[in-house]
Structure formats: C-alpha cells, structure tokens
Amino acid sequence: MSKTKKDYLICYDIDVFVDEDTNGIKRLRQIASYLEKVSFRIQNSIFLLPKATQPELNSIIKELKEFLDKEQDDIRIYTVKKSGLKAGIAVDLTQPFILI
C-alpha cells in the first residue's frame, strides 16, 4: 500500500431546503463537524486535507458516505497537485477528481 501523501480539497453541497424535517441541516452539521476534526476549513463548505495517504483518504470517504443523502447531496474531493490549484481545465483526465 502506498505511503505517498497528497493534499486534497473537500467540497460539499448539502441541500438543506429540500427536507421539511430538518434532516438536511442535520447532515450539514454532521459533515462540517466531522471535516473540522480531520481537515482545515477554508470556506463554509470547503476544507483542505493536507498530507493524507490513500488509506487515510479512503477512511474519510467511508465516514462521509455515512452522512450523505445520495439523492440530495454532493461531495467532491480534488487532488491538489504540487504546483497548486490553477484555474483553467476543470477535469484533468490523467488524475481525475473523486466523486462520492
């Protein structure tokens, strides 16, 4: 198993207005609370996960899936390359982003 460490951006969009019984707000709080424990908040729904191995990332993905409503919510994880983030091409097909 690879011990290579990479930086990742984790972004989420939780639809809190669809659920009349506040499940969306609950999911939003659960995801934000969890991500605050394992990463650094950059903006309201954007977190930086620095220097994570693939097994660490897999564990975080597994945990995040527990909170999601796959019909309503969207979480995306982007690899931050050594050269940093750049505007331009949305998807690098040689190293695509991870969707859960």
mmCIF file with all atom_site columns, C-alpha atoms in Angstrom:
data_model
loop_
_atom_site.group_PDB
_atom_site.id
_atom_site.type_symbol
_atom_site.label_atom_id
_atom_site.label_alt_id
_atom_site.label_comp_id
_atom_site.label_asym_id
_atom_site.label_entity_id
_atom_site.label_seq_id
_atom_site.pdbx_PDB_ins_code
_atom_site.Cartn_x
_atom_site.Cartn_y
_atom_site.Cartn_z
_atom_site.occupancy
_atom_site.B_iso_or_equiv
_atom_site.pdbx_formal_charge
_atom_site.auth_seq_id
_atom_site.auth_comp_id
_atom_site.auth_asym_id
_atom_site.auth_atom_id
_atom_site.pdbx_PDB_model_num
ATOM 1   C CA . MET A 1 1   ? 0.000   0.000  0.000   1.00 0.00 ? 1   MET A CA 1
ATOM 2   C CA . SER A 1 2   ? 1.369   3.394  -0.986  1.00 0.00 ? 2   SER A CA 1
ATOM 3   C CA . LYS A 1 3   ? 2.567   5.774  1.716   1.00 0.00 ? 3   LYS A CA 1
ATOM 4   C CA . THR A 1 4   ? 2.531   8.727  -0.704  1.00 0.00 ? 4   THR A CA 1
ATOM 5   C CA . LYS A 1 5   ? 0.908   11.735 0.910   1.00 0.00 ? 5   LYS A CA 1
ATOM 6   C CA . LYS A 1 6   ? -1.156  14.225 -1.046  1.00 0.00 ? 6   LYS A CA 1
ATOM 7   C CA . ASP A 1 7   ? -3.188  17.323 -0.312  1.00 0.00 ? 7   ASP A CA 1
ATOM 8   C CA . TYR A 1 8   ? -6.917  17.287 -1.095  1.00 0.00 ? 8   TYR A CA 1
ATOM 9   C CA . LEU A 1 9   ? -9.725  19.818 -1.256  1.00 0.00 ? 9   LEU A CA 1
ATOM 10  C CA . ILE A 1 10  ? -13.038 18.513 0.053   1.00 0.00 ? 10  ILE A CA 1
ATOM 11  C CA . CYS A 1 11  ? -16.086 20.485 -1.084  1.00 0.00 ? 11  CYS A CA 1
ATOM 12  C CA . TYR A 1 12  ? -19.701 19.775 -0.264  1.00 0.00 ? 12  TYR A CA 1
ATOM 13  C CA . ASP A 1 13  ? -23.153 20.992 -1.152  1.00 0.00 ? 13  ASP A CA 1
ATOM 14  C CA . ILE A 1 14  ? -25.870 19.710 1.158   1.00 0.00 ? 14  ILE A CA 1
ATOM 15  C CA . ASP A 1 15  ? -29.423 20.549 0.147   1.00 0.00 ? 15  ASP A CA 1
ATOM 16  C CA . VAL A 1 16  ? -30.908 21.736 3.432   1.00 0.00 ? 16  VAL A CA 1
ATOM 17  C CA . PHE A 1 17  ? -34.064 23.221 1.911   1.00 0.00 ? 17  PHE A CA 1
ATOM 18  C CA . VAL A 1 18  ? -35.494 20.000 0.480   1.00 0.00 ? 18  VAL A CA 1
ATOM 19  C CA . ASP A 1 19  ? -36.100 18.315 3.807   1.00 0.00 ? 19  ASP A CA 1
ATOM 20  C CA . GLU A 1 20  ? -39.041 19.650 5.769   1.00 0.00 ? 20  GLU A CA 1
ATOM 21  C CA . ASP A 1 21  ? -37.998 17.668 8.851   1.00 0.00 ? 21  ASP A CA 1
ATOM 22  C CA . THR A 1 22  ? -34.529 19.294 9.061   1.00 0.00 ? 22  THR A CA 1
ATOM 23  C CA . ASN A 1 23  ? -32.588 16.188 8.010   1.00 0.00 ? 23  ASN A CA 1
ATOM 24  C CA . GLY A 1 24  ? -30.611 18.332 5.569   1.00 0.00 ? 24  GLY A CA 1
ATOM 25  C CA . ILE A 1 25  ? -29.476 20.677 8.334   1.00 0.00 ? 25  ILE A CA 1
ATOM 26  C CA . LYS A 1 26  ? -28.528 17.684 10.478  1.00 0.00 ? 26  LYS A CA 1
ATOM 27  C CA . ARG A 1 27  ? -26.447 16.173 7.638   1.00 0.00 ? 27  ARG A CA 1
ATOM 28  C CA . LEU A 1 28  ? -24.795 19.552 7.017   1.00 0.00 ? 28  LEU A CA 1
ATOM 29  C CA . ARG A 1 29  ? -23.775 19.860 10.665  1.00 0.00 ? 29  ARG A CA 1
ATOM 30  C CA . GLN A 1 30  ? -22.548 16.255 10.845  1.00 0.00 ? 30  GLN A CA 1
ATOM 31  C CA . ILE A 1 31  ? -20.375 16.637 7.755   1.00 0.00 ? 31  ILE A CA 1
ATOM 32  C CA . ALA A 1 32  ? -18.974 20.017 8.830   1.00 0.00 ? 32  ALA A CA 1
ATOM 33  C CA . SER A 1 33  ? -18.253 18.755 12.342  1.00 0.00 ? 33  SER A CA 1
ATOM 34  C CA . TYR A 1 34  ? -16.500 15.639 11.046  1.00 0.00 ? 34  TYR A CA 1
ATOM 35  C CA . LEU A 1 35  ? -14.425 17.570 8.497   1.00 0.00 ? 35  LEU A CA 1
ATOM 36  C CA . GLU A 1 36  ? -13.386 20.116 11.144  1.00 0.00 ? 36  GLU A CA 1
ATOM 37  C CA . LYS A 1 37  ? -11.842 17.211 13.085  1.00 0.00 ? 37  LYS A CA 1
ATOM 38  C CA . VAL A 1 38  ? -9.830  15.777 10.174  1.00 0.00 ? 38  VAL A CA 1
ATOM 39  C CA . SER A 1 39  ? -9.059  18.809 7.995   1.00 0.00 ? 39  SER A CA 1
ATOM 40  C CA . PHE A 1 40  ? -8.874  22.611 7.886   1.00 0.00 ? 40  PHE A CA 1
ATOM 41  C CA . ARG A 1 41  ? -11.829 24.781 6.945   1.00 0.00 ? 41  ARG A CA 1
ATOM 42  C CA . ILE A 1 42  ? -11.031 27.198 4.098   1.00 0.00 ? 42  ILE A CA 1
ATOM 43  C CA . GLN A 1 43  ? -14.572 28.459 3.459   1.00 0.00 ? 43  GLN A CA 1
ATOM 44  C CA . ASN A 1 44  ? -18.010 27.418 4.677   1.00 0.00 ? 44  ASN A CA 1
ATOM 45  C CA . SER A 1 45  ? -18.129 24.232 2.629   1.00 0.00 ? 45  SER A CA 1
ATOM 46  C CA . ILE A 1 46  ? -14.501 23.843 1.518   1.00 0.00 ? 46  ILE A CA 1
ATOM 47  C CA . PHE A 1 47  ? -11.857 22.031 3.533   1.00 0.00 ? 47  PHE A CA 1
ATOM 48  C CA . LEU A 1 48  ? -8.164  21.273 2.991   1.00 0.00 ? 48  LEU A CA 1
ATOM 49  C CA . LEU A 1 49  ? -6.984  17.794 3.905   1.00 0.00 ? 49  LEU A CA 1
ATOM 50  C CA . PRO A 1 50  ? -3.182  18.080 3.959   1.00 0.00 ? 50  PRO A CA 1
ATOM 51  C CA . LYS A 1 51  ? -0.689  15.266 3.525   1.00 0.00 ? 51  LYS A CA 1
ATOM 52  C CA . ALA A 1 52  ? -3.090  12.340 3.566   1.00 0.00 ? 52  ALA A CA 1
ATOM 53  C CA . THR A 1 53  ? -2.260  8.823  2.424   1.00 0.00 ? 53  THR A CA 1
ATOM 54  C CA . GLN A 1 54  ? -4.668  6.867  0.236   1.00 0.00 ? 54  GLN A CA 1
ATOM 55  C CA . PRO A 1 55  ? -5.806  4.691  3.181   1.00 0.00 ? 55  PRO A CA 1
ATOM 56  C CA . GLU A 1 56  ? -6.488  7.846  5.240   1.00 0.00 ? 56  GLU A CA 1
ATOM 57  C CA . LEU A 1 57  ? -8.487  9.346  2.368   1.00 0.00 ? 57  LEU A CA 1
ATOM 58  C CA . ASN A 1 58  ? -10.416 6.097  1.930   1.00 0.00 ? 58  ASN A CA 1
ATOM 59  C CA . SER A 1 59  ? -11.321 6.143  5.626   1.00 0.00 ? 59  SER A CA 1
ATOM 60  C CA . ILE A 1 60  ? -12.589 9.737  5.354   1.00 0.00 ? 60  ILE A CA 1
ATOM 61  C CA . ILE A 1 61  ? -14.628 8.888  2.247   1.00 0.00 ? 61  ILE A CA 1
ATOM 62  C CA . LYS A 1 62  ? -16.182 5.909  4.049   1.00 0.00 ? 62  LYS A CA 1
ATOM 63  C CA . GLU A 1 63  ? -17.109 8.125  7.013   1.00 0.00 ? 63  GLU A CA 1
ATOM 64  C CA . LEU A 1 64  ? -18.576 10.870 4.789   1.00 0.00 ? 64  LEU A CA 1
ATOM 65  C CA . LYS A 1 65  ? -20.754 8.346  2.948   1.00 0.00 ? 65  LYS A CA 1
ATOM 66  C CA . GLU A 1 66  ? -22.454 7.571  6.270   1.00 0.00 ? 66  GLU A CA 1
ATOM 67  C CA . PHE A 1 67  ? -23.817 11.134 6.439   1.00 0.00 ? 67  PHE A CA 1
ATOM 68  C CA . LEU A 1 68  ? -24.868 11.591 2.800   1.00 0.00 ? 68  LEU A CA 1
ATOM 69  C CA . ASP A 1 69  ? -28.223 11.523 1.123   1.00 0.00 ? 69  ASP A CA 1
ATOM 70  C CA . LYS A 1 70  ? -27.076 10.447 -2.338  1.00 0.00 ? 70  LYS A CA 1
ATOM 71  C CA . GLU A 1 71  ? -30.187 11.932 -3.949  1.00 0.00 ? 71  GLU A CA 1
ATOM 72  C CA . GLN A 1 72  ? -29.780 15.394 -2.404  1.00 0.00 ? 72  GLN A CA 1
ATOM 73  C CA . ASP A 1 73  ? -26.125 15.948 -1.529  1.00 0.00 ? 73  ASP A CA 1
ATOM 74  C CA . ASP A 1 74  ? -22.857 16.389 -3.385  1.00 0.00 ? 74  ASP A CA 1
ATOM 75  C CA . ILE A 1 75  ? -19.353 15.923 -2.002  1.00 0.00 ? 75  ILE A CA 1
ATOM 76  C CA . ARG A 1 76  ? -16.298 16.277 -4.214  1.00 0.00 ? 76  ARG A CA 1
ATOM 77  C CA . ILE A 1 77  ? -12.667 15.616 -3.414  1.00 0.00 ? 77  ILE A CA 1
ATOM 78  C CA . TYR A 1 78  ? -9.980  17.183 -5.574  1.00 0.00 ? 78  TYR A CA 1
ATOM 79  C CA . THR A 1 79  ? -6.279  16.346 -5.539  1.00 0.00 ? 79  THR A CA 1
ATOM 80  C CA . VAL A 1 80  ? -4.101  19.415 -5.057  1.00 0.00 ? 80  VAL A CA 1
ATOM 81  C CA . LYS A 1 81  ? -1.078  18.938 -7.280  1.00 0.00 ? 81  LYS A CA 1
ATOM 82  C CA . LYS A 1 82  ? 2.382   20.041 -6.201  1.00 0.00 ? 82  LYS A CA 1
ATOM 83  C CA . SER A 1 83  ? 2.095   23.089 -8.412  1.00 0.00 ? 83  SER A CA 1
ATOM 84  C CA . GLY A 1 84  ? -1.053  24.088 -6.527  1.00 0.00 ? 84  GLY A CA 1
ATOM 85  C CA . LEU A 1 85  ? -4.522  24.897 -7.737  1.00 0.00 ? 85  LEU A CA 1
ATOM 86  C CA . LYS A 1 86  ? -4.878  26.595 -11.089 1.00 0.00 ? 86  LYS A CA 1
ATOM 87  C CA . ALA A 1 87  ? -7.876  27.971 -12.898 1.00 0.00 ? 87  ALA A CA 1
ATOM 88  C CA . GLY A 1 88  ? -8.493  26.518 -16.313 1.00 0.00 ? 88  GLY A CA 1
ATOM 89  C CA . ILE A 1 89  ? -9.229  22.924 -17.197 1.00 0.00 ? 89  ILE A CA 1
ATOM 90  C CA . ALA A 1 90  ? -11.949 21.652 -14.887 1.00 0.00 ? 90  ALA A CA 1
ATOM 91  C CA . VAL A 1 91  ? -11.029 17.982 -15.116 1.00 0.00 ? 91  VAL A CA 1
ATOM 92  C CA . ASP A 1 92  ? -7.546  16.600 -15.605 1.00 0.00 ? 92  ASP A CA 1
ATOM 93  C CA . LEU A 1 93  ? -8.215  13.171 -17.107 1.00 0.00 ? 93  LEU A CA 1
ATOM 94  C CA . THR A 1 94  ? -4.750  11.926 -16.151 1.00 0.00 ? 94  THR A CA 1
ATOM 95  C CA . GLN A 1 95  ? -5.629  12.426 -12.479 1.00 0.00 ? 95  GLN A CA 1
ATOM 96  C CA . PRO A 1 96  ? -9.396  12.918 -12.165 1.00 0.00 ? 96  PRO A CA 1
ATOM 97  C CA . PHE A 1 97  ? -11.151 14.059 -9.031  1.00 0.00 ? 97  PHE A CA 1
ATOM 98  C CA . ILE A 1 98  ? -13.049 11.675 -6.803  1.00 0.00 ? 98  ILE A CA 1
ATOM 99  C CA . LEU A 1 99  ? -16.836 11.860 -6.576  1.00 0.00 ? 99  LEU A CA 1
ATOM 100 C CA . ILE A 1 100 ? -18.723 10.199 -3.763  1.00 0.00 ? 100 ILE A CA 1
#
